[in-house]
Coordinates of C-alpha atoms in Angstrom, one line a residue:
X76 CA -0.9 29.2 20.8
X77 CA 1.6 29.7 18.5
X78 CA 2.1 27.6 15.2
X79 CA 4.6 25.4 14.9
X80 CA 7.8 26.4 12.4
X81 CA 8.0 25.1 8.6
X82 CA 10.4 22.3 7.7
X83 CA 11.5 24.3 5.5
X84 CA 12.7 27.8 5.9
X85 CA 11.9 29.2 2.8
X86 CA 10.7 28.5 -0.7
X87 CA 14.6 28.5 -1.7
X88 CA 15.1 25.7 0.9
X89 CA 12.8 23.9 -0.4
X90 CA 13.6 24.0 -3.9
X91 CA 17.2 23.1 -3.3
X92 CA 16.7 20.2 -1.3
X93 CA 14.0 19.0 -4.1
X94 CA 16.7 19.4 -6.6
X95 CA 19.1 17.7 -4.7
X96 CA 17.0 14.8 -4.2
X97 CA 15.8 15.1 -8.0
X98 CA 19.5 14.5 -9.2
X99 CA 19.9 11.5 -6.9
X100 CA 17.1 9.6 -8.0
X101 CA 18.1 10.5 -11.8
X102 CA 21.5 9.0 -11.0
X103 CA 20.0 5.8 -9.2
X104 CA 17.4 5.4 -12.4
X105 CA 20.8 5.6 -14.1
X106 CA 22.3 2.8 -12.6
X107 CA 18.8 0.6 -12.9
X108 CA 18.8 1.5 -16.9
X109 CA 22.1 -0.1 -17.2
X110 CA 21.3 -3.1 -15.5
X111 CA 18.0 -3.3 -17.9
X112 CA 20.2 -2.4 -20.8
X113 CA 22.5 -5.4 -20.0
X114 CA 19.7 -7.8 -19.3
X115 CA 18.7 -7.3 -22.8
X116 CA 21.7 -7.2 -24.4
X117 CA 22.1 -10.8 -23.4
X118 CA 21.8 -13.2 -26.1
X119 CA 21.4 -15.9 -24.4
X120 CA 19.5 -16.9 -21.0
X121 CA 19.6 -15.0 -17.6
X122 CA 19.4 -17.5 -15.2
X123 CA 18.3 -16.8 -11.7
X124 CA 16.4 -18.0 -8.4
X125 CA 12.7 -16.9 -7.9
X126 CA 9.6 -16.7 -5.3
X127 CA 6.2 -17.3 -7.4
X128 CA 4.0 -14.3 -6.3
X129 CA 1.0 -15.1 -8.4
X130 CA -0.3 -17.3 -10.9
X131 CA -2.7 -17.2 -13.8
X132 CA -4.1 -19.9 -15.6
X133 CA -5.2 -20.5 -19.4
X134 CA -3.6 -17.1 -20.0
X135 CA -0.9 -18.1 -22.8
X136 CA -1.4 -18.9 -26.3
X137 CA -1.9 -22.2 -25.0
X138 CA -4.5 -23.1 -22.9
X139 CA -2.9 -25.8 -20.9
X140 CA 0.1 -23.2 -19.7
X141 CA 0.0 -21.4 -16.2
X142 CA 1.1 -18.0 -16.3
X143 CA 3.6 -17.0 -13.0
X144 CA 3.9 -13.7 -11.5
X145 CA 7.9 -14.1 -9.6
X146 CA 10.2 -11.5 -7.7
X147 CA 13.7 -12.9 -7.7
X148 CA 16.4 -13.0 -5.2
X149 CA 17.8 -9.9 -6.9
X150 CA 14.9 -7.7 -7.2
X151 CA 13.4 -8.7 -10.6
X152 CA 9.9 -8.5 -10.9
X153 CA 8.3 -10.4 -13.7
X154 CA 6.1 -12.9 -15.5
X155 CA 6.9 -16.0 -17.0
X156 CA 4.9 -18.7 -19.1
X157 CA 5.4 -22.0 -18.2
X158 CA 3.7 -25.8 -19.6
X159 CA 4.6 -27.7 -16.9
X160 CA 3.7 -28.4 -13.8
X161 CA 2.9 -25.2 -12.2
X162 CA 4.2 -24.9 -9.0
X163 CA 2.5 -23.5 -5.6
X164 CA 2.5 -19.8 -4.9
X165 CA 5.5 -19.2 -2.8
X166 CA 7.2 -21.9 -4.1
X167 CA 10.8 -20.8 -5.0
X168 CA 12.3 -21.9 -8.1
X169 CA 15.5 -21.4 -10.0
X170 CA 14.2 -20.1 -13.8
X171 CA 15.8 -18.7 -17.2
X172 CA 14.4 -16.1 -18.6
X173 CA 15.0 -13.5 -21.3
X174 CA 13.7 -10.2 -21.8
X175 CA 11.8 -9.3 -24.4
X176 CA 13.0 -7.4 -27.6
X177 CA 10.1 -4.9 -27.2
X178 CA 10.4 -4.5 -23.6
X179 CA 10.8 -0.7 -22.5
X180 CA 12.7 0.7 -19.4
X181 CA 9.3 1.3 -17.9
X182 CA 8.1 -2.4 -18.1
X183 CA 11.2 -3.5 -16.8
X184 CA 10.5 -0.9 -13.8
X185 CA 7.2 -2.2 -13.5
X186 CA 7.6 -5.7 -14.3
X187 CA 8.1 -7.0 -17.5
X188 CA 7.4 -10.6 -19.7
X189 CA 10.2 -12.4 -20.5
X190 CA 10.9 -16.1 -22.3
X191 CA 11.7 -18.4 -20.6
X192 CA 10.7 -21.3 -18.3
X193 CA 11.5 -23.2 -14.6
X194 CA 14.5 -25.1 -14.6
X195 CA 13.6 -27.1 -11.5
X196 CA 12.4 -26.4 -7.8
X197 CA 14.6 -25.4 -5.2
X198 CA 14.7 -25.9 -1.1
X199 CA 12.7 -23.5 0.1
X200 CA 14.5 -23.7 3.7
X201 CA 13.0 -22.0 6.5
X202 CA 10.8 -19.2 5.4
X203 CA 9.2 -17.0 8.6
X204 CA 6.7 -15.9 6.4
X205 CA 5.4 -19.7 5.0
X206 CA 5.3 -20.6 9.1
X207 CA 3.1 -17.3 9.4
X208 CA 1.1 -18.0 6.8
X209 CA 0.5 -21.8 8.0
X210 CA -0.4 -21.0 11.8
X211 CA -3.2 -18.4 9.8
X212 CA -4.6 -21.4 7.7
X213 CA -4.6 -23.8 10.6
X214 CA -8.1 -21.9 12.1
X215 CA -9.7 -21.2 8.8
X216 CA -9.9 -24.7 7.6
X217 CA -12.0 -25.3 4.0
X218 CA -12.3 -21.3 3.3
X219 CA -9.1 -20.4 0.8
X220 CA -11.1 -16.9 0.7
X221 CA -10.6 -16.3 4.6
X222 CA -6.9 -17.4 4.5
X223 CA -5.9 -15.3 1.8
X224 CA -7.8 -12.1 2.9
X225 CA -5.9 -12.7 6.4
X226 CA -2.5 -13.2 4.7
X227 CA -2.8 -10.0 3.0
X228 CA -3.7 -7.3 5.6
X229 CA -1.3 -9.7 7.9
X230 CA 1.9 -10.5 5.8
X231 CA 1.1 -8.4 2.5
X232 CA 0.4 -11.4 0.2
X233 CA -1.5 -10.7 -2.8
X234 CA -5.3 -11.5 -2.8
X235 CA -6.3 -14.1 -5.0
X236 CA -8.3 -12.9 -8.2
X237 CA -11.4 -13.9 -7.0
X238 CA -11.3 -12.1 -4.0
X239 CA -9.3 -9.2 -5.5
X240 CA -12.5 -8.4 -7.5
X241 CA -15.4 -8.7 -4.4
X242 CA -12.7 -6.6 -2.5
X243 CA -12.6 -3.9 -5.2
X244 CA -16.7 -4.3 -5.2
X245 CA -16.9 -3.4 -2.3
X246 CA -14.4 -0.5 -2.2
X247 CA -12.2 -1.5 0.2
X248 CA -9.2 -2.1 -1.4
X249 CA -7.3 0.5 0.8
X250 CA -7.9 -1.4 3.7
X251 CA -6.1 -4.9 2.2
X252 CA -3.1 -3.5 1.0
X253 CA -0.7 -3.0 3.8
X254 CA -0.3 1.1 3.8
X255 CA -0.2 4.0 6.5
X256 CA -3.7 2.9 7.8
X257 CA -2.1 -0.2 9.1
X258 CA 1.3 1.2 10.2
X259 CA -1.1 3.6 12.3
X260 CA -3.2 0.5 14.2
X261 CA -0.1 -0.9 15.0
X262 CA 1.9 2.2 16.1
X263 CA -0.6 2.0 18.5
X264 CA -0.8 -1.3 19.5
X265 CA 3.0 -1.9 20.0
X266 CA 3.2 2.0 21.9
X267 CA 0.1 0.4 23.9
X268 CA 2.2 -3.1 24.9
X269 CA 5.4 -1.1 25.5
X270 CA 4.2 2.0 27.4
X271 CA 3.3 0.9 31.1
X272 CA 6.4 -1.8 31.6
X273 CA 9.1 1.1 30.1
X274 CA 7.5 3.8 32.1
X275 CA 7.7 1.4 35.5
X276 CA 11.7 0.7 34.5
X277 CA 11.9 4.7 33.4
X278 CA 10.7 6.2 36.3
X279 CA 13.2 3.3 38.8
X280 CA 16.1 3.5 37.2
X281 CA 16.2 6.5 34.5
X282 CA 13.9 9.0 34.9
X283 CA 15.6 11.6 33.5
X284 CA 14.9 9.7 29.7
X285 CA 12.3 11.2 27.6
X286 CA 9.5 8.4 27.4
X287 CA 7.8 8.7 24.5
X288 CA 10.8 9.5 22.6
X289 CA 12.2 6.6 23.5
X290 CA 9.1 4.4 23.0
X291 CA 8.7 6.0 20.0
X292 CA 12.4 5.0 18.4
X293 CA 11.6 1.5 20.0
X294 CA 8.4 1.8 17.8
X295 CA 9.6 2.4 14.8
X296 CA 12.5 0.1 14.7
X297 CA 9.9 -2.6 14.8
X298 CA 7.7 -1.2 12.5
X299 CA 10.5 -1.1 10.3
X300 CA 11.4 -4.4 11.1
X301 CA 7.9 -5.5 9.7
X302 CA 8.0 -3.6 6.5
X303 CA 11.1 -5.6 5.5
X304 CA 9.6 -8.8 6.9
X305 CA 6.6 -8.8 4.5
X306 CA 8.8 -7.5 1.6
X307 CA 8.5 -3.7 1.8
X308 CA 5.4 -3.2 -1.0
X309 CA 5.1 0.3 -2.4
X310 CA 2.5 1.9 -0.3
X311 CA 4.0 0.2 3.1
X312 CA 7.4 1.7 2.2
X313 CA 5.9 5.0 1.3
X314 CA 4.0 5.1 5.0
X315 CA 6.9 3.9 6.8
X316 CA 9.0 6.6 5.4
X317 CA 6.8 8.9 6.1
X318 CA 6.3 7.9 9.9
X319 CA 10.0 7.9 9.9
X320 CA 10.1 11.7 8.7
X321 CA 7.1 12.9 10.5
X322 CA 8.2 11.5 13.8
X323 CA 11.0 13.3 13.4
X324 CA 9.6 16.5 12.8
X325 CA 7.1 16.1 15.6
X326 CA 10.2 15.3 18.1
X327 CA 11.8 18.5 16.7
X328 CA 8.4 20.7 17.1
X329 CA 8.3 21.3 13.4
X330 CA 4.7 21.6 11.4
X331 CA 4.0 18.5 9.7
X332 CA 0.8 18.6 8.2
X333 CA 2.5 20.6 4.9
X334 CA 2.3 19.7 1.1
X335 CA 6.1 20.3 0.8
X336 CA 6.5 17.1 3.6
X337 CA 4.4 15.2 1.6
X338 CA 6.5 16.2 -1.7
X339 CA 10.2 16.3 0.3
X340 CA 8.8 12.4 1.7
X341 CA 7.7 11.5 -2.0
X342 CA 11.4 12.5 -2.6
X343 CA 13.0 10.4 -0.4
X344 CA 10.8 7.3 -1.1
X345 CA 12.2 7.3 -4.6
X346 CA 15.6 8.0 -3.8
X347 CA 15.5 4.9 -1.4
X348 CA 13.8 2.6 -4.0
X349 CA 13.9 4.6 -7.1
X350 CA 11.8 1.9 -8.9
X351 CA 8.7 2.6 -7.4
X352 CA 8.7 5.8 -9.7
X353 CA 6.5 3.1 -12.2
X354 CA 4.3 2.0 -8.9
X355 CA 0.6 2.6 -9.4
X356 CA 0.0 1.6 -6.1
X357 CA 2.5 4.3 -5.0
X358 CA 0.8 7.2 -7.0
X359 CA -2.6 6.1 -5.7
X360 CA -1.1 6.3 -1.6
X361 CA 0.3 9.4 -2.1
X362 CA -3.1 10.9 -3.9
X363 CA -4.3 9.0 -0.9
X364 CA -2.4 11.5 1.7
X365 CA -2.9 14.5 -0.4
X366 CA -6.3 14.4 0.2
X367 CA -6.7 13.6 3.9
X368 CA -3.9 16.6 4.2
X369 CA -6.5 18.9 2.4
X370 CA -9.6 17.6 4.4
X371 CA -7.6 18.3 7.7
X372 CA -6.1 21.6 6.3
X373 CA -9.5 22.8 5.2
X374 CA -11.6 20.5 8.5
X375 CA -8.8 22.0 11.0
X376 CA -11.6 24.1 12.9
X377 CA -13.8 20.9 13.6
X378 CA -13.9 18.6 16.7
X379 CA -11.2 15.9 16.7
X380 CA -13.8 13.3 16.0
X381 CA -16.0 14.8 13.6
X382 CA -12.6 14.8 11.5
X383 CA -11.5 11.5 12.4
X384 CA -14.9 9.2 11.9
X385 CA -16.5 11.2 9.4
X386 CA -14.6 14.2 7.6
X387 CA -11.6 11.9 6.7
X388 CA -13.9 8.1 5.9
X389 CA -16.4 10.4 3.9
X390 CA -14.1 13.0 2.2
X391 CA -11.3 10.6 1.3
X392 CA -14.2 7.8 -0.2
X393 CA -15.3 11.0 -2.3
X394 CA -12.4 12.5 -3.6
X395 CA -10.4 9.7 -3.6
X396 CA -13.5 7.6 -6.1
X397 CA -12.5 9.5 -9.6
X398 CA -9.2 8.5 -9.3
X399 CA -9.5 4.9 -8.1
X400 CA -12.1 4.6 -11.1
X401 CA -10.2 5.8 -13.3
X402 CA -7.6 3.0 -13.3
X403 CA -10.2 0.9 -11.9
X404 CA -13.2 0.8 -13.5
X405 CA -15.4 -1.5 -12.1
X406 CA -18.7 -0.2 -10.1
X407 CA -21.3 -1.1 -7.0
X408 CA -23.3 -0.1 -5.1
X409 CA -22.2 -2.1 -2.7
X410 CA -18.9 0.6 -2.8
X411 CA -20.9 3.5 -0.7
X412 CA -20.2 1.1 2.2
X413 CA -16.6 1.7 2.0
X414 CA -16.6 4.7 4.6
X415 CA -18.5 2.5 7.2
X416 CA -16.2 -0.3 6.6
X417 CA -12.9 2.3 7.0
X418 CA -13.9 3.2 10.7
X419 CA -14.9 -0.3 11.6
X420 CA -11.7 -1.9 10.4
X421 CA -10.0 0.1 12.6
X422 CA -11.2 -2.0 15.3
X423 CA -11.5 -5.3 13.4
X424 CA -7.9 -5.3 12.9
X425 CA -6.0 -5.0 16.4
X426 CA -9.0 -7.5 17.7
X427 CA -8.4 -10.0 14.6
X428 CA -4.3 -9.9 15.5
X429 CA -5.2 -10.6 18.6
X430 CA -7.2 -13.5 18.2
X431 CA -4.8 -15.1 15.7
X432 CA -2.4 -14.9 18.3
X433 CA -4.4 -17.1 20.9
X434 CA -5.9 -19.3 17.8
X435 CA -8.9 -18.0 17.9
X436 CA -8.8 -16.0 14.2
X437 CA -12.0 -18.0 13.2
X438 CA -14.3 -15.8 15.2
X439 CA -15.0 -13.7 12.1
X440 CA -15.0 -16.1 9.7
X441 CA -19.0 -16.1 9.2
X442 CA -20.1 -12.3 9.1
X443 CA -16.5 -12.0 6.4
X444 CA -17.8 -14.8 4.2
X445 CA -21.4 -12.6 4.4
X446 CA -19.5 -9.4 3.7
X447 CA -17.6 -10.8 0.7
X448 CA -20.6 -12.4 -0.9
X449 CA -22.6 -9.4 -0.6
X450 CA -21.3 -8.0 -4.1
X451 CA -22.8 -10.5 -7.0
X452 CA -21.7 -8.4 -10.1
X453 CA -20.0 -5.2 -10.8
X454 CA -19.7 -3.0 -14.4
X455 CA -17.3 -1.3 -15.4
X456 CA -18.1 2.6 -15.8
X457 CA -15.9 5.2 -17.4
X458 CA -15.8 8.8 -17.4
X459 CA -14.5 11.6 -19.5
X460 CA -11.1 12.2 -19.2
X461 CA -11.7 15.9 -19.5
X462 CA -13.3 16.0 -16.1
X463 CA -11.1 13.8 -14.8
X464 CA -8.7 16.5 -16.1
X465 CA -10.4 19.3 -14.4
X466 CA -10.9 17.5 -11.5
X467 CA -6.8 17.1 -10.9
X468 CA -6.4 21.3 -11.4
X469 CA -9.1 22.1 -9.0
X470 CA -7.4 19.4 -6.4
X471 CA -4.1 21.2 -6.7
X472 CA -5.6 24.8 -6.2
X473 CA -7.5 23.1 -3.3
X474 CA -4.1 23.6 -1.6
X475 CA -4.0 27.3 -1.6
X476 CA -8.0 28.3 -1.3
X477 CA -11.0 26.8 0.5
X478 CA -13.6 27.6 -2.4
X479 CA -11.7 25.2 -4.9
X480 CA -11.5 22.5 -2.1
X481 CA -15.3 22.6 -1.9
X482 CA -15.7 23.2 -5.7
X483 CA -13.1 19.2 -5.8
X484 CA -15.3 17.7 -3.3
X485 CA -18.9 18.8 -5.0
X486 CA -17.5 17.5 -8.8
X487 CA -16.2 14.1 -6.4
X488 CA -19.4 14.0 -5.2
X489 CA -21.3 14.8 -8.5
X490 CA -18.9 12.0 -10.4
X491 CA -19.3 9.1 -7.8
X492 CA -23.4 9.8 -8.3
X493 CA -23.1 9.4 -11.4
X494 CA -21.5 6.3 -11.6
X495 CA -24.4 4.9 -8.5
X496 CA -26.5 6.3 -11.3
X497 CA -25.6 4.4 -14.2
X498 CA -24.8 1.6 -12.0
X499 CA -28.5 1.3 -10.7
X500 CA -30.0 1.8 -14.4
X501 CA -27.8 -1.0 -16.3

């Protein structure tokens, strides 16, 4: 059988295009650092209309004053103290703010501090997303946990702190946040829906259409639907751009599985939303795909499901753990379960939709309360940076030979038994 042809041509090809994109983003981060520089140069207030995303109390100098986490209507992401009534998350609010003197481009990026305060509360209107989030709450009455773990892997809503934390204890955090995973689960669910009543009306009235060309355009118009819907966060938009490309280059017959798709797609997320350049949550989903690109480059001789339900659960848990820790530092044991938990979420989540649906989301309310109270403490544990260091060279010559792969996944493997280690002695 022969292999399919590269996306690109040549290494010339390549690099041209990446320059080409390279200069875009540079002129769009051009554009954003003169909004920032006007923003600051304003000496007065910088009034504006905003959704509170999170909030955090007895943060502030004063202990009585809520700390909000808001995204304006304009894009603005940033946090605001406030000593007044705090309002409810998802409340919109019309606010003045100022940026800070010693705010760089990079917080404002990222999302920046600012004075300021709420003016006053404004009509929220209809909101699609408040109605969503209401019908979820309706069958998981007294347990806040339940409701926000179901708005997040459902609408992309941030996990309360609480449950942020026995989330991260339990290494799972991957399959919360809205990514690729996800888009995956319901690709197929939506193809699923779709496929028998288009290929009835195909095969009627036009069967000279290509079905799952068709069906797969249908697909990804409402998948893309659905990332702007639950307001396009950084790893959703860097999946749904890569569907977008790799669909594409599957239609055409092109090989997909390449590290220049993943860098050309890397590209082309930041040219579309050249912010996300400061997105930690982007870096970790691309590290994310680098990795189960090398397991599959380097598992490709393997049986389909030795690669799918243990290769990529296992290998990804292991290489993906130094890096994870090393912006996240806290440790269980209780996060060796996280490969387990990756292949039974895939059916967990098309099941739990489901039953939503009908009303019936409460079905799993008791063994998810067990799960999430499983984890009673966590440490944080840090390693060298030197390793860490070494392990980043040896992933990148992982690309090109199958010794350093094995050399990456032995120091993975080495590092996240350490930290069981340490974990178990403290």
């Amino acid at each position: 059988m022969l292999a399919p042809p590269p996306f690109f041509k040549n290494t010339k090809e390549f690099t041209l295009v990446s320059l080409l994109l390279i200069v875009v983003i540079l002129g769009r981060l051009l554009f954003i650092y003169q909004d920032y520089k006007k923003l600051k140069s304003i000496q007065g207030y910088y009034f504006t209309e905003a959704q509170v995303i999170k909030l955090y109390n007895n943060r502030g100098k004063n202990k009585d004053s809520t700390l909000l986490k808001l995204h304006s209507i304009n894009g603005l992401d940033f946090y605001l103290y406030t000593d007044k009534e705090p309002p409810n998350r998802f409340d919109w609010v019309r606010v003045k703010l100022k940026l800070k003197k010693n705010s760089t481009f990079f917080d404002y990026l990222k999302g920046f501090f600012a004075y300021g305060d709420i003016i006053e509360h404004t009509e929220d209107g209809f909101d699609a997303k408040a109605y969503l989030r209401s019908l979820i709450d309706k069958q998981h009455n007294g347990y806040k946990k339940l409701k926000t773990f179901y708005h997040a892997i459902f609408l992309a809503d941030p996990l309360d702190k609480s449950l942020r934390e026995k989330i991260s204890a339990l290494g799972v955090s991957h399959l919360v946040a809205l990514s690729g995973f996800h888009l995956g689960i319901l690709w197929l669910i939506i193809f699923g829906i779709v496929y028998v009543p288009y290929r009835f009306l195909q095969q009627k009235y036009f069967p000279w259409r290509y079905r799952n060309i068709d069906l797969g355009f249908f697909v990804l118009i409402v998948l893309g639907v659905f990332v702007l819907f639950v307001g396009a966060p950084p790893a959703l938009v860097r999946s749904f751009v890569m569907l977008v490309i790799g669909w594409f280059i599957l239609v055409l017959g092109l090989e997909l599985l390449s590290f220049k798709f993943l860098f050309f797609a890397l590209l082309l997320i930041l040219t579309v939303a050249p912010k996300l350049i400061a997105s930690l949550g982007l870096l970790l989903s691309i590290t994310g795909v680098f990795y189960i690109f090398l397991v599959i480059k380097w598992f490709k001789d393997k049986p389909s499901w030795f690669i799918t339900l243990i290769a990529i659960p296992v290998g990804i848990f292991l290489l993906m753990f130094p890096i994870g820790h090393l912006f996240f530092p806290n440790t269980t044991i209780w996060q060796l379960c996280s490969p387990i938990l990756s292949v039974i979420f895939i059916l967990f989540y098309p099941i739990a939709a489901i039953a939503h649906f009908f009303g019936l989301g409460y079905i799993f309310d008791k063994p998810l309360l067990w799960l999430f109270n499983l984890p009673k403490e966590s440490i944080d544990i840090t390693v060298s940076k030197y390793i860490i260091a070494i392990y980043i060279i040896l992933s990148i010559a992982s690309i090109f030979n199958k010794k350093f792969f094995f050399a990456t996944l032995i120091l993975a493997t080495l590092i996240t038994t350490w930290y069981m280690g340490v974990y178990i002695v403290s």
